[in-house]
CSV table of C-alpha atoms in Angstrom, one decimal:
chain,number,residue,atom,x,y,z
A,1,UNK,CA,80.7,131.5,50.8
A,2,UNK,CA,84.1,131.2,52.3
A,3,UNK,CA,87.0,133.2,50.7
A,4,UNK,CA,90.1,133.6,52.9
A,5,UNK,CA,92.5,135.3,50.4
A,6,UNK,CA,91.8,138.7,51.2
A,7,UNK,CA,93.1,138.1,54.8
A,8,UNK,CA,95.9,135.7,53.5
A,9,UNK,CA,93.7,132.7,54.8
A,10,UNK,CA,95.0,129.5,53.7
A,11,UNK,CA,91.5,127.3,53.3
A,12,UNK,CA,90.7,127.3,50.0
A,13,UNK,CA,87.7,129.2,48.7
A,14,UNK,CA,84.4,127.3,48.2
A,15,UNK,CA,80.3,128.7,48.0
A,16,UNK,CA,77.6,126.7,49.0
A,17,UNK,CA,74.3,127.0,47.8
A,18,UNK,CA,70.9,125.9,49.5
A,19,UNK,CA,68.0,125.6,47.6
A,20,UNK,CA,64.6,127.1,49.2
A,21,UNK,CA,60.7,127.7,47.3
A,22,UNK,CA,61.0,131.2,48.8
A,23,UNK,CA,62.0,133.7,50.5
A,24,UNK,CA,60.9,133.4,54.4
A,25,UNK,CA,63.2,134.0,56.9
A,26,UNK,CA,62.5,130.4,58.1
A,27,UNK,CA,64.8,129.0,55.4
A,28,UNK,CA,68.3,131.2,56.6
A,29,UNK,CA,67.2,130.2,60.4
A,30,UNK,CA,67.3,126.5,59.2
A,31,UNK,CA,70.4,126.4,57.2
A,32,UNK,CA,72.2,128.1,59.9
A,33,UNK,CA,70.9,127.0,63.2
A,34,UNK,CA,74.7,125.6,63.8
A,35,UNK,CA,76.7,128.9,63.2
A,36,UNK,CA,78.4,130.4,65.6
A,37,UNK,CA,80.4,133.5,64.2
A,38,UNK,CA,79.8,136.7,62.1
A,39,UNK,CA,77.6,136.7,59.3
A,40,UNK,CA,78.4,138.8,56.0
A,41,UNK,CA,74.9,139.7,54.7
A,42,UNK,CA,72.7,142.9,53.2
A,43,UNK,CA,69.8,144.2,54.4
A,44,UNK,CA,67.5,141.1,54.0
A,45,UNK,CA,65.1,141.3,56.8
A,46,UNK,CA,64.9,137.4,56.8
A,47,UNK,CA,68.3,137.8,58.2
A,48,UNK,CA,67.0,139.4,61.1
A,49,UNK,CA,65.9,136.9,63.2
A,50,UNK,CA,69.7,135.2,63.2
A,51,UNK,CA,70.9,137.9,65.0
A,52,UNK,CA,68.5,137.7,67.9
A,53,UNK,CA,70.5,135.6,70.4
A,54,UNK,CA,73.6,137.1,69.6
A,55,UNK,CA,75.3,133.8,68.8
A,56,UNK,CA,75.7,135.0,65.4
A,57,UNK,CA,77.1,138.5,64.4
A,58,UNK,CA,76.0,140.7,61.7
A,59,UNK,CA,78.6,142.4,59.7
A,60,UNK,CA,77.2,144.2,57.2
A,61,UNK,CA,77.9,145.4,53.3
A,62,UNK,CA,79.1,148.5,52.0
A,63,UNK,CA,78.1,147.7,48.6
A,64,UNK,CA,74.4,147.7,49.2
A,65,UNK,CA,74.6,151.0,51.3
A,66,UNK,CA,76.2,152.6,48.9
A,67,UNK,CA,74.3,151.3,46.0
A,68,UNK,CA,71.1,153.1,47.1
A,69,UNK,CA,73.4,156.1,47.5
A,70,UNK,CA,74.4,155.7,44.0
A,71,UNK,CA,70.9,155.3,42.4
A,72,UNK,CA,69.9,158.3,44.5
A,73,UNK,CA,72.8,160.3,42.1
A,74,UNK,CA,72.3,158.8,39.0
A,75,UNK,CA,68.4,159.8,39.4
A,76,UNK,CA,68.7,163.1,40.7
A,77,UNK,CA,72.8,164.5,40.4
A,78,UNK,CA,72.4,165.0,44.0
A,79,UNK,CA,75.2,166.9,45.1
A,80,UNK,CA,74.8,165.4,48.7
A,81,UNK,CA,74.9,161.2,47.8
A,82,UNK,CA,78.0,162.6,45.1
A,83,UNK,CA,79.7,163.3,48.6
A,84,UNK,CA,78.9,160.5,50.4
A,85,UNK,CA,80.1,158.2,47.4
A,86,UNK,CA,83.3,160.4,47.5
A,87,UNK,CA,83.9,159.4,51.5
A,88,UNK,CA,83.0,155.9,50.5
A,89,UNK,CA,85.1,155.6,47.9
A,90,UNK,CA,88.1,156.6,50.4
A,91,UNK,CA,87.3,153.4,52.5
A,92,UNK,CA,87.4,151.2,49.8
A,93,UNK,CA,90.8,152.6,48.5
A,94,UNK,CA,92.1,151.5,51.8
A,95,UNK,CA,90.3,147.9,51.4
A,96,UNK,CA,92.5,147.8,48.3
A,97,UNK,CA,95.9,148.6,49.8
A,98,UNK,CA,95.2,146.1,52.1
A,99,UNK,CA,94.1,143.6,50.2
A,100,UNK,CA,96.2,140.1,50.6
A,101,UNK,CA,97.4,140.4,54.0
A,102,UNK,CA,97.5,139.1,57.2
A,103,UNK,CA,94.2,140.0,59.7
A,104,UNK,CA,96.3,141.8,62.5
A,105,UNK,CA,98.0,144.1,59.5
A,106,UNK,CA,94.6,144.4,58.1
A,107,UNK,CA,92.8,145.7,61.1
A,108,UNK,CA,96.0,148.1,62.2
A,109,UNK,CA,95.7,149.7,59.5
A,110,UNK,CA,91.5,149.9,59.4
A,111,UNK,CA,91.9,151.3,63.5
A,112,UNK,CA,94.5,154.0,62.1
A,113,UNK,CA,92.9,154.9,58.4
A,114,UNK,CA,89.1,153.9,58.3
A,115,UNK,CA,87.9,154.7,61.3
A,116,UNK,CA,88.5,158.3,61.7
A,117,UNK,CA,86.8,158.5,57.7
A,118,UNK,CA,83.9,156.5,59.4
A,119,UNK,CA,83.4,158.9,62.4
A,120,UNK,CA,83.3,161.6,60.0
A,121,UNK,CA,81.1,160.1,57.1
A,122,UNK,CA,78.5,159.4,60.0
A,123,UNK,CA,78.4,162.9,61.8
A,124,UNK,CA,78.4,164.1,57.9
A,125,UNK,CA,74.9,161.2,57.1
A,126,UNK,CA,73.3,162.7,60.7
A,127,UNK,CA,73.9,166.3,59.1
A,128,UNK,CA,73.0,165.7,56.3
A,129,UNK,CA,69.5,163.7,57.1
A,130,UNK,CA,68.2,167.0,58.7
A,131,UNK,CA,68.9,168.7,55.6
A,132,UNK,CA,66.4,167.0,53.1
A,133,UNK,CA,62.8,165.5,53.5
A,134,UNK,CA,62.0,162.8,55.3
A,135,UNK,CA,60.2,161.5,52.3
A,136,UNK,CA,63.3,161.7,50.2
A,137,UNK,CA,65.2,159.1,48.1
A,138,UNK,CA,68.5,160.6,49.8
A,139,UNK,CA,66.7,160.5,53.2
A,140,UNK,CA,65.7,156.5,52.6
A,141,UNK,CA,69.7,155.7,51.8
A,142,UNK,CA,71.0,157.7,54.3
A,143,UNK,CA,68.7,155.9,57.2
A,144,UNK,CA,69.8,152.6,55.6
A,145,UNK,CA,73.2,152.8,56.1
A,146,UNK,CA,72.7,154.6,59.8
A,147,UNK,CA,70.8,152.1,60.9
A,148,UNK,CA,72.9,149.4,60.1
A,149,UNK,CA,76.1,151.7,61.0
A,150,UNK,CA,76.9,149.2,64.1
A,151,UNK,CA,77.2,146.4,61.8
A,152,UNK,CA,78.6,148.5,58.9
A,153,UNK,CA,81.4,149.4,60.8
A,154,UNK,CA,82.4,146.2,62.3
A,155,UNK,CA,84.9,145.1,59.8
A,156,UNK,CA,87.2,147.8,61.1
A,157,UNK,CA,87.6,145.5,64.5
A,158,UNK,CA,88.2,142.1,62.4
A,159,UNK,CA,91.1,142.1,59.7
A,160,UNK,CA,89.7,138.6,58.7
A,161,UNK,CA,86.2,140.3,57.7
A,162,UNK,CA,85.5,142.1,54.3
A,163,UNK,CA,84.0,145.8,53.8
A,164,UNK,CA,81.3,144.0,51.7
A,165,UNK,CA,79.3,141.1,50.8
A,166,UNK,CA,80.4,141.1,47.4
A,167,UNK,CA,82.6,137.7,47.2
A,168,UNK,CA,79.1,136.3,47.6
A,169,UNK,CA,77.0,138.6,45.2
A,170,UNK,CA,79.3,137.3,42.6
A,171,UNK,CA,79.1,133.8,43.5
A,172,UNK,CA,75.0,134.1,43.2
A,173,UNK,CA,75.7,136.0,39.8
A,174,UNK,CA,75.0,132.7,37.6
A,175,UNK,CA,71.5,132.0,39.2
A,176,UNK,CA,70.2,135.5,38.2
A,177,UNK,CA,71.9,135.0,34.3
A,178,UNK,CA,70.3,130.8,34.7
A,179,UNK,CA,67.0,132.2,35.7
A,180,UNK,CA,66.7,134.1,32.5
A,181,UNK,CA,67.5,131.4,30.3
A,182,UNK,CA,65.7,128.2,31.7
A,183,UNK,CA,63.3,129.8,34.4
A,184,UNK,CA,62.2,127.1,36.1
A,185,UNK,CA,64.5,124.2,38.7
A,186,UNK,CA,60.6,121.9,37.8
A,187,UNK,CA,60.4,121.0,41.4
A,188,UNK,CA,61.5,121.0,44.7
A,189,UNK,CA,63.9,118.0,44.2
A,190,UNK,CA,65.0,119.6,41.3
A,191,UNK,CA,65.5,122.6,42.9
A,192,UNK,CA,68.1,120.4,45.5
A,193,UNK,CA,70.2,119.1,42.6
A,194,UNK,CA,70.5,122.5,40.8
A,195,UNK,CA,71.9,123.9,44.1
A,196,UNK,CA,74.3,120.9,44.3
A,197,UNK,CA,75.5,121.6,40.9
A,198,UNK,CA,75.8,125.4,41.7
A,199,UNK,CA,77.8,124.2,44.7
A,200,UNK,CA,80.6,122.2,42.7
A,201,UNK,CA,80.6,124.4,40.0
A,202,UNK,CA,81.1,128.0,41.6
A,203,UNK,CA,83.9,126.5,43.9
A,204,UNK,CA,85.8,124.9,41.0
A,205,UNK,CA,85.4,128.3,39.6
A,206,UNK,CA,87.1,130.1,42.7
A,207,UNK,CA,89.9,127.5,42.6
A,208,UNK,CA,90.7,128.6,39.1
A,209,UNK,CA,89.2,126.0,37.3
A,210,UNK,CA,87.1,125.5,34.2
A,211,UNK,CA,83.5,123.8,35.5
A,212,UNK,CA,83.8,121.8,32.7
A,213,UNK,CA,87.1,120.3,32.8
A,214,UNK,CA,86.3,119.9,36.3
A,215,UNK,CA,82.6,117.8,36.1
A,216,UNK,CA,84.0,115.5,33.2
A,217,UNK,CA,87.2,115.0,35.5
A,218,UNK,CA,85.1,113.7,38.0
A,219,UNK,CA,82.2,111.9,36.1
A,220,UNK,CA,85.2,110.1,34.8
A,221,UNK,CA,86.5,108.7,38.0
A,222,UNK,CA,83.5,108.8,40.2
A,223,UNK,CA,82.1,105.3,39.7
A,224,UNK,CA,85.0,103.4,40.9
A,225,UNK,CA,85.9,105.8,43.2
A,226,UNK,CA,85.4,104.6,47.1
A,227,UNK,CA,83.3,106.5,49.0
A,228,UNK,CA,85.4,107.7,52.0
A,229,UNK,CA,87.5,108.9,49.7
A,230,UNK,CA,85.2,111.3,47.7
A,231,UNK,CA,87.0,114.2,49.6
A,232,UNK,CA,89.8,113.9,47.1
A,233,UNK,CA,87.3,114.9,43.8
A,234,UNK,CA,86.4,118.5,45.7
A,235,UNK,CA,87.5,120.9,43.9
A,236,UNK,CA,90.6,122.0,45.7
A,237,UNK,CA,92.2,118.9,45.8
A,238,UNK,CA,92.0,118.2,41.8
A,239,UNK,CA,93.8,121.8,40.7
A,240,UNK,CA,97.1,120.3,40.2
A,241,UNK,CA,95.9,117.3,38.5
A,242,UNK,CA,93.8,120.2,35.6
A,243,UNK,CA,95.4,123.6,35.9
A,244,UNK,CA,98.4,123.7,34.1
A,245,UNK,CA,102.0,124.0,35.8
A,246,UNK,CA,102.8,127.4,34.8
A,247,UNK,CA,99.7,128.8,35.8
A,248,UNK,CA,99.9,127.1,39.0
A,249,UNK,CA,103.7,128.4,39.5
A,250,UNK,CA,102.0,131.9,38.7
């Protein structure tokens, strides 16, 4: 998933999707043995392995850490996960102020604003773990996010990273809704073209337009099209030609 207008990035935004016939950690290894860079991800131990050689860099999500802090309080009103929520909610009021602007700005602002918060919500989690069982709910979220709380805490050093994973989450949305309706890709080649058409149609989405517009645009002009050109039917390059003026002037 690459979406650079939260740091004022000018590529434009596009998802890729991989197909796999499960879940081993073999598969992320595979489809990026090339990366060098930081890797936005949750708490997927499949993920582990990538972060071995220290080529590529974890940075990991605030959504998921606070998600298990969230189900914690919805199941049990703990007063303890209502105040972590309450400290997390803080850093992401500040992810919203910044929101749209340059990296450097983004970071200044994280170094001055976020990181004291941060230093104070973890001595508050290492507190606050010797207060309730080991065995607890509360104790199982608060050791997920502490464990992670290197990588947790990197997007404070790196205005062009996100707090989360959530650009991405969204992005995978329409497989979970798919999987409900037709359950099955039928095969491993099938499986390849459904992640293909995932591909084109989630990044036509993020470049504002409708999937369908978009696929009959192309279908349309595709067969005469020459082939080092194809670039110019991605998604990106087609918005002025099916978005209409005003909306792009907006």
């Amino acid at each position: 998933m690459r979406d650079e207008r939260p740091a004022k990035g000018e590529a434009a935004p596009a998802v890729w999707f991989a197909y796999s016939p499960d879940r081993k950690g073999a598969h992320p290894q595979q489809h990026l043995k090339t990366f060098r860079g930081t890797l936005h991800a949750d708490g997927y131990a499949g993920f582990g392995q990538l972060f071995v050689s220290q080529e590529i860099t974890e940075s990991a999500c605030w959504a998921h850490a606070r998600r298990k802090l969230y189900e914690v309080h919805q199941a049990q009103a703990s007063p303890l996960a209502a105040t972590a929520l309450t400290h997390i909610s803080a850093l992401y009021a500040i992810e919203a102020e910044i929101r749209g602007r340059p990296p450097d700005q983004r970071r200044a602002v994280r170094q001055a604003r976020a990181a004291p918060l941060l230093g104070a919500l973890r001595e508050w989690l290492e507190h606050s773990l010797e207060q309730v069982s080991r065995k607890s709910g509360l104790a199982e979220a608060v050791r997920y996010a502490l464990g992670r709380w290197p990588a947790l805490t990197r997007y404070c050093d790196d205005g062009r990273l996100e707090i989360d994973n959530n650009a991405a989450e969204r992005a995978l949305r329409p497989v979970a809704l798919g999987r409900k309706n037709y359950l099955f890709a039928g095969s491993d080649p099938g499986g390849d073209r459904a992640a293909a058409m995932y591909t084109l149609l989630g990044t036509a989405k993020l470049n504002g337009l409708d999937p369908e517009a978009y696929l009959r645009h192309v279908l349309a002009r595709i067969a005469e099209h020459p082939i080092n050109r194809i670039d110019a039917l991605l998604p990106w390059n087609v918005v002025e030609q099916l978005v209409e003026p005003e909306r792009i002037a907006a």
